[in-house]
Amino acid sequence: MKRILLVGGVGCGKTTLLQRLHGDEIAYAKTGEIYTSGTVIDTPGEYLELPWFKHALRLASFEAELVVLLASATVSEGRFQPGFTTFFMPPAIGVVTKVDIASEEEVKVAGDHLRLAGATEILEVSALTGEGMAELDARIY
Ligand SMILES: Nc1nc2c(ncn2[C@@H]2O[C@H](COP(=O)(O)OP(=O)(O)O)[C@@H](O)[C@H]2O)c(=O)[nH]1
Ligand SMILES: [Mg+2]
């Protein structure tokens, strides 16, 4: 599996996605710092939301082959500034999360936020039901 960096707002589903990718039991755990589990680098959502922490994400991206920007389909506001992917060295893809509890329209809006951030490729997943996970697994293999 490629070494990936997960980036997204607080509660968008980064840690749950990591658990799903590893086939671990899904259990809520607050992320307090950047850490690596296998080939996945997980980050706290606060690092995206607090401007002085953003550089920690950029530094972490030097260790990754692919940046995965996550946007929850249940959140209607964008969490990324336009062109945010240019901030990172490796290429970036977008993943819309929580499609199991969102409408088609909400999934589309979240995808549009990711496209505005610079992601040219968008996948739609649910870490809870497993929907879309085969496509994501194949993309980061
Ligand atoms: N329905 C649903 N809930 C999810 C999904 N992914 C995460 N969650 C829930 O969203 C909350 C925050 O998830 P978490 O992975 O900790 O978000 P993080 O802050 O981005 O790491 C938890 O209560 C998860 O159970 C999903 O695909 N579907
Ligand atoms: Mg987390």
PDB file of C-alpha atoms and ligand atoms in Angstrom:
ATOM      1  CA  MET A   1       0.000   0.000   0.000  1.00  0.00           C
ATOM      2  CA  LYS A   2       1.162   3.533  -0.773  1.00  0.00           C
ATOM      3  CA  ARG A   3       2.160   5.711   2.133  1.00  0.00           C
ATOM      4  CA  ILE A   4      -0.769   8.128   2.476  1.00  0.00           C
ATOM      5  CA  LEU A   5      -1.422  11.256   4.536  1.00  0.00           C
ATOM      6  CA  LEU A   6      -5.004  11.831   5.721  1.00  0.00           C
ATOM      7  CA  VAL A   7      -6.049  15.500   5.919  1.00  0.00           C
ATOM      8  CA  GLY A   8      -9.494  16.876   6.755  1.00  0.00           C
ATOM      9  CA  GLY A   9     -11.567  18.791   9.282  1.00  0.00           C
ATOM     10  CA  VAL A  10     -12.370  17.644  12.820  1.00  0.00           C
ATOM     11  CA  GLY A  11     -14.699  14.627  12.799  1.00  0.00           C
ATOM     12  CA  CYS A  12     -14.723  14.079   9.015  1.00  0.00           C
ATOM     13  CA  GLY A  13     -13.765  10.422   9.507  1.00  0.00           C
ATOM     14  CA  LYS A  14      -9.969  10.202   9.070  1.00  0.00           C
ATOM     15  CA  THR A  15      -9.275   7.855  11.986  1.00  0.00           C
ATOM     16  CA  THR A  16     -12.290   5.680  11.195  1.00  0.00           C
ATOM     17  CA  LEU A  17     -11.089   5.386   7.587  1.00  0.00           C
ATOM     18  CA  LEU A  18      -7.649   4.361   8.830  1.00  0.00           C
ATOM     19  CA  GLN A  19      -9.240   1.644  10.963  1.00  0.00           C
ATOM     20  CA  ARG A  20     -11.247   0.421   7.974  1.00  0.00           C
ATOM     21  CA  LEU A  21      -8.200   0.401   5.689  1.00  0.00           C
ATOM     22  CA  HIS A  22      -6.345  -1.718   8.239  1.00  0.00           C
ATOM     23  CA  GLY A  23      -9.342  -3.979   8.874  1.00  0.00           C
ATOM     24  CA  ASP A  24      -9.239  -2.980  12.556  1.00  0.00           C
ATOM     25  CA  GLU A  25     -12.246  -2.799  14.805  1.00  0.00           C
ATOM     26  CA  ILE A  26     -14.017   0.556  14.297  1.00  0.00           C
ATOM     27  CA  ALA A  27     -13.765   2.389  17.622  1.00  0.00           C
ATOM     28  CA  TYR A  28     -13.836   6.122  18.228  1.00  0.00           C
ATOM     29  CA  ALA A  29     -10.490   7.553  19.322  1.00  0.00           C
ATOM     30  CA  LYS A  30      -9.728  11.272  19.402  1.00  0.00           C
ATOM     31  CA  THR A  31      -6.597  12.107  17.410  1.00  0.00           C
ATOM     32  CA  GLY A  32      -4.296  14.412  19.378  1.00  0.00           C
ATOM     33  CA  GLU A  33      -1.179  14.378  17.239  1.00  0.00           C
ATOM     34  CA  ILE A  34       0.201  13.278  13.893  1.00  0.00           C
ATOM     35  CA  TYR A  35       1.000   9.552  14.010  1.00  0.00           C
ATOM     36  CA  THR A  36       1.766   6.767  11.592  1.00  0.00           C
ATOM     37  CA  SER A  37       0.016   3.414  11.605  1.00  0.00           C
ATOM     38  CA  GLY A  38       1.383   1.040   8.991  1.00  0.00           C
ATOM     39  CA  THR A  39       1.422   3.012   5.749  1.00  0.00           C
ATOM     40  CA  VAL A  40      -1.164   5.564   6.872  1.00  0.00           C
ATOM     41  CA  ILE A  41      -0.315   8.922   8.473  1.00  0.00           C
ATOM     42  CA  ASP A  42      -3.281  10.243  10.479  1.00  0.00           C
ATOM     43  CA  THR A  43      -3.547  13.880  11.517  1.00  0.00           C
ATOM     44  CA  PRO A  44      -5.766  15.862  13.897  1.00  0.00           C
ATOM     45  CA  GLY A  45      -8.448  17.940  12.178  1.00  0.00           C
ATOM     46  CA  GLU A  46      -7.358  20.912  14.274  1.00  0.00           C
ATOM     47  CA  TYR A  47      -4.110  21.044  12.276  1.00  0.00           C
ATOM     48  CA  LEU A  48      -6.144  22.000   9.226  1.00  0.00           C
ATOM     49  CA  GLU A  49      -8.366  24.446  11.049  1.00  0.00           C
ATOM     50  CA  LEU A  50      -5.697  26.332  13.000  1.00  0.00           C
ATOM     51  CA  PRO A  51      -3.474  28.302  10.614  1.00  0.00           C
ATOM     52  CA  TRP A  52      -0.228  27.964  12.610  1.00  0.00           C
ATOM     53  CA  PHE A  53      -0.497  24.168  12.542  1.00  0.00           C
ATOM     54  CA  LYS A  54      -0.871  23.845   8.780  1.00  0.00           C
ATOM     55  CA  HIS A  55       2.882  23.678   8.290  1.00  0.00           C
ATOM     56  CA  ALA A  56       2.985  20.506  10.373  1.00  0.00           C
ATOM     57  CA  LEU A  57       0.722  18.927   7.730  1.00  0.00           C
ATOM     58  CA  ARG A  58       3.042  20.116   4.991  1.00  0.00           C
ATOM     59  CA  LEU A  59       6.066  18.643   6.777  1.00  0.00           C
ATOM     60  CA  ALA A  60       4.232  15.345   7.269  1.00  0.00           C
ATOM     61  CA  SER A  61       3.409  15.262   3.549  1.00  0.00           C
ATOM     62  CA  PHE A  62       7.107  14.897   2.729  1.00  0.00           C
ATOM     63  CA  GLU A  63       6.865  11.390   4.222  1.00  0.00           C
ATOM     64  CA  ALA A  64       3.858  10.475   2.044  1.00  0.00           C
ATOM     65  CA  GLU A  65       3.447   9.291  -1.557  1.00  0.00           C
ATOM     66  CA  LEU A  66      -0.144  10.463  -1.772  1.00  0.00           C
ATOM     67  CA  VAL A  67      -2.179  13.050   0.140  1.00  0.00           C
ATOM     68  CA  VAL A  68      -5.829  12.130   0.754  1.00  0.00           C
ATOM     69  CA  LEU A  69      -8.070  15.124   1.433  1.00  0.00           C
ATOM     70  CA  LEU A  70     -11.263  14.070   3.206  1.00  0.00           C
ATOM     71  CA  ALA A  71     -14.571  15.901   3.292  1.00  0.00           C
ATOM     72  CA  SER A  72     -17.599  14.646   5.178  1.00  0.00           C
ATOM     73  CA  ALA A  73     -20.756  14.593   3.076  1.00  0.00           C
ATOM     74  CA  THR A  74     -22.638  15.725   6.202  1.00  0.00           C
ATOM     75  CA  VAL A  75     -20.778  19.053   6.321  1.00  0.00           C
ATOM     76  CA  SER A  76     -22.034  21.632   3.860  1.00  0.00           C
ATOM     77  CA  GLU A  77     -19.232  24.199   4.296  1.00  0.00           C
ATOM     78  CA  GLY A  78     -15.832  23.702   2.689  1.00  0.00           C
ATOM     79  CA  ARG A  79     -12.867  23.048   4.994  1.00  0.00           C
ATOM     80  CA  PHE A  80     -10.119  23.694   2.438  1.00  0.00           C
ATOM     81  CA  GLN A  81      -9.013  26.897   0.808  1.00  0.00           C
ATOM     82  CA  PRO A  82      -9.157  26.926  -3.004  1.00  0.00           C
ATOM     83  CA  GLY A  83      -6.030  25.341  -4.478  1.00  0.00           C
ATOM     84  CA  PHE A  84      -5.012  23.864  -1.111  1.00  0.00           C
ATOM     85  CA  THR A  85      -3.453  20.782  -2.766  1.00  0.00           C
ATOM     86  CA  THR A  86      -0.622  22.964  -4.146  1.00  0.00           C
ATOM     87  CA  PHE A  87       0.548  23.267  -0.528  1.00  0.00           C
ATOM     88  CA  PHE A  88       1.707  19.632  -0.649  1.00  0.00           C
ATOM     89  CA  MET A  89       4.575  17.969  -2.448  1.00  0.00           C
ATOM     90  CA  PRO A  90       2.954  14.602  -3.319  1.00  0.00           C
ATOM     91  CA  PRO A  91      -0.133  14.345  -5.549  1.00  0.00           C
ATOM     92  CA  ALA A  92      -3.508  14.607  -3.813  1.00  0.00           C
ATOM     93  CA  ILE A  93      -6.856  12.868  -4.249  1.00  0.00           C
ATOM     94  CA  GLY A  94     -10.187  13.664  -2.602  1.00  0.00           C
ATOM     95  CA  VAL A  95     -12.393  11.323  -0.598  1.00  0.00           C
ATOM     96  CA  VAL A  96     -15.975  12.140   0.370  1.00  0.00           C
ATOM     97  CA  THR A  97     -16.785  10.299   3.623  1.00  0.00           C
ATOM     98  CA  LYS A  98     -19.987   9.242   5.411  1.00  0.00           C
ATOM     99  CA  VAL A  99     -21.950   8.662   2.207  1.00  0.00           C
ATOM    100  CA  ASP A 100     -24.111   6.198   4.200  1.00  0.00           C
ATOM    101  CA  ILE A 101     -25.829   9.034   6.060  1.00  0.00           C
ATOM    102  CA  ALA A 102     -25.913  11.727   3.358  1.00  0.00           C
ATOM    103  CA  SER A 103     -28.088  12.571   0.378  1.00  0.00           C
ATOM    104  CA  GLU A 104     -26.799  12.417  -3.181  1.00  0.00           C
ATOM    105  CA  GLU A 105     -26.831  16.209  -3.276  1.00  0.00           C
ATOM    106  CA  GLU A 106     -24.734  16.433  -0.080  1.00  0.00           C
ATOM    107  CA  VAL A 107     -22.207  13.978  -1.522  1.00  0.00           C
ATOM    108  CA  LYS A 108     -21.954  16.140  -4.625  1.00  0.00           C
ATOM    109  CA  VAL A 109     -21.433  19.348  -2.616  1.00  0.00           C
ATOM    110  CA  ALA A 110     -18.619  17.745  -0.583  1.00  0.00           C
ATOM    111  CA  GLY A 111     -17.023  16.532  -3.828  1.00  0.00           C
ATOM    112  CA  ASP A 112     -17.201  20.060  -5.223  1.00  0.00           C
ATOM    113  CA  HIS A 113     -15.324  21.376  -2.149  1.00  0.00           C
ATOM    114  CA  LEU A 114     -12.590  18.826  -2.792  1.00  0.00           C
ATOM    115  CA  ARG A 115     -12.399  19.752  -6.465  1.00  0.00           C
ATOM    116  CA  LEU A 116     -12.091  23.430  -5.527  1.00  0.00           C
ATOM    117  CA  ALA A 117      -9.236  22.437  -3.204  1.00  0.00           C
ATOM    118  CA  GLY A 118      -7.490  20.981  -6.261  1.00  0.00           C
ATOM    119  CA  ALA A 119      -8.333  17.283  -6.126  1.00  0.00           C
ATOM    120  CA  THR A 120      -8.834  16.041  -9.691  1.00  0.00           C
ATOM    121  CA  GLU A 121      -9.933  12.589  -8.589  1.00  0.00           C
ATOM    122  CA  ILE A 122     -12.753  12.079  -6.074  1.00  0.00           C
ATOM    123  CA  LEU A 123     -13.833   8.839  -4.413  1.00  0.00           C
ATOM    124  CA  GLU A 124     -16.969   8.420  -2.293  1.00  0.00           C
ATOM    125  CA  VAL A 125     -16.872   6.098   0.697  1.00  0.00           C
ATOM    126  CA  SER A 126     -18.419   4.995   3.940  1.00  0.00           C
ATOM    127  CA  ALA A 127     -15.932   3.650   6.445  1.00  0.00           C
ATOM    128  CA  LEU A 128     -18.857   2.247   8.424  1.00  0.00           C
ATOM    129  CA  THR A 129     -20.652   0.240   5.720  1.00  0.00           C
ATOM    130  CA  GLY A 130     -17.610  -0.300   3.486  1.00  0.00           C
ATOM    131  CA  GLU A 131     -19.272   1.332   0.478  1.00  0.00           C
ATOM    132  CA  GLY A 132     -16.654   2.558  -2.006  1.00  0.00           C
ATOM    133  CA  MET A 133     -13.779   1.052  -0.012  1.00  0.00           C
ATOM    134  CA  ALA A 134     -12.770  -1.419  -2.749  1.00  0.00           C
ATOM    135  CA  GLU A 135     -12.183   1.496  -5.145  1.00  0.00           C
ATOM    136  CA  LEU A 136     -10.155   3.372  -2.528  1.00  0.00           C
ATOM    137  CA  ASP A 137      -8.129   0.258  -1.678  1.00  0.00           C
ATOM    138  CA  ALA A 138      -7.345  -0.189  -5.375  1.00  0.00           C
ATOM    139  CA  ARG A 139      -6.333   3.472  -5.753  1.00  0.00           C
ATOM    140  CA  ILE A 140      -3.864   3.453  -2.881  1.00  0.00           C
ATOM    141  CA  TYR A 141      -2.539  -0.046  -3.450  1.00  0.00           C
TER     142      TYR A 141
HETATM  143  N1  LIG B   1     -22.138   7.253   9.474  1.00  0.00           N
HETATM  144  C1  LIG B   1     -20.802   7.345   9.406  1.00  0.00           C
HETATM  145  N2  LIG B   1     -20.110   7.834  10.449  1.00  0.00           N
HETATM  146  C2  LIG B   1     -18.769   7.912  10.347  1.00  0.00           C
HETATM  147  C3  LIG B   1     -18.068   7.483   9.186  1.00  0.00           C
HETATM  148  N3  LIG B   1     -16.760   7.703   9.386  1.00  0.00           N
HETATM  149  C4  LIG B   1     -16.651   8.230  10.620  1.00  0.00           C
HETATM  150  N4  LIG B   1     -17.850   8.362  11.213  1.00  0.00           N
HETATM  151  C5  LIG B   1     -18.125   8.877  12.570  1.00  0.00           C
HETATM  152  O1  LIG B   1     -17.707  10.233  12.661  1.00  0.00           O
HETATM  153  C6  LIG B   1     -17.157  10.511  13.939  1.00  0.00           C
HETATM  154  C7  LIG B   1     -15.740  11.090  13.791  1.00  0.00           C
HETATM  155  O2  LIG B   1     -14.927  10.136  13.158  1.00  0.00           O
HETATM  156  P1  LIG B   1     -13.337  10.184  13.261  1.00  0.00           P
HETATM  157  O3  LIG B   1     -12.834   9.087  12.397  1.00  0.00           O
HETATM  158  O4  LIG B   1     -12.879  10.190  14.670  1.00  0.00           O
HETATM  159  O5  LIG B   1     -13.008  11.607  12.605  1.00  0.00           O
HETATM  160  P2  LIG B   1     -11.596  12.364  12.518  1.00  0.00           P
HETATM  161  O6  LIG B   1     -11.657  13.486  13.504  1.00  0.00           O
HETATM  162  O7  LIG B   1     -11.537  12.865  11.107  1.00  0.00           O
HETATM  163  O8  LIG B   1     -10.530  11.366  12.826  1.00  0.00           O
HETATM  164  C8  LIG B   1     -17.155   9.181  14.697  1.00  0.00           C
HETATM  165  O9  LIG B   1     -18.270   9.173  15.565  1.00  0.00           O
HETATM  166  C9  LIG B   1     -17.301   8.135  13.602  1.00  0.00           C
HETATM  167  O10 LIG B   1     -17.972   6.971  14.027  1.00  0.00           O
HETATM  168  C10 LIG B   1     -18.842   6.953   8.095  1.00  0.00           C
HETATM  169  O11 LIG B   1     -18.347   6.546   7.034  1.00  0.00           O
HETATM  170  N5  LIG B   1     -20.199   6.904   8.257  1.00  0.00           N
HETATM  171 MG    MG B   2      -8.989  11.381  14.118  1.00  0.00          MG
END
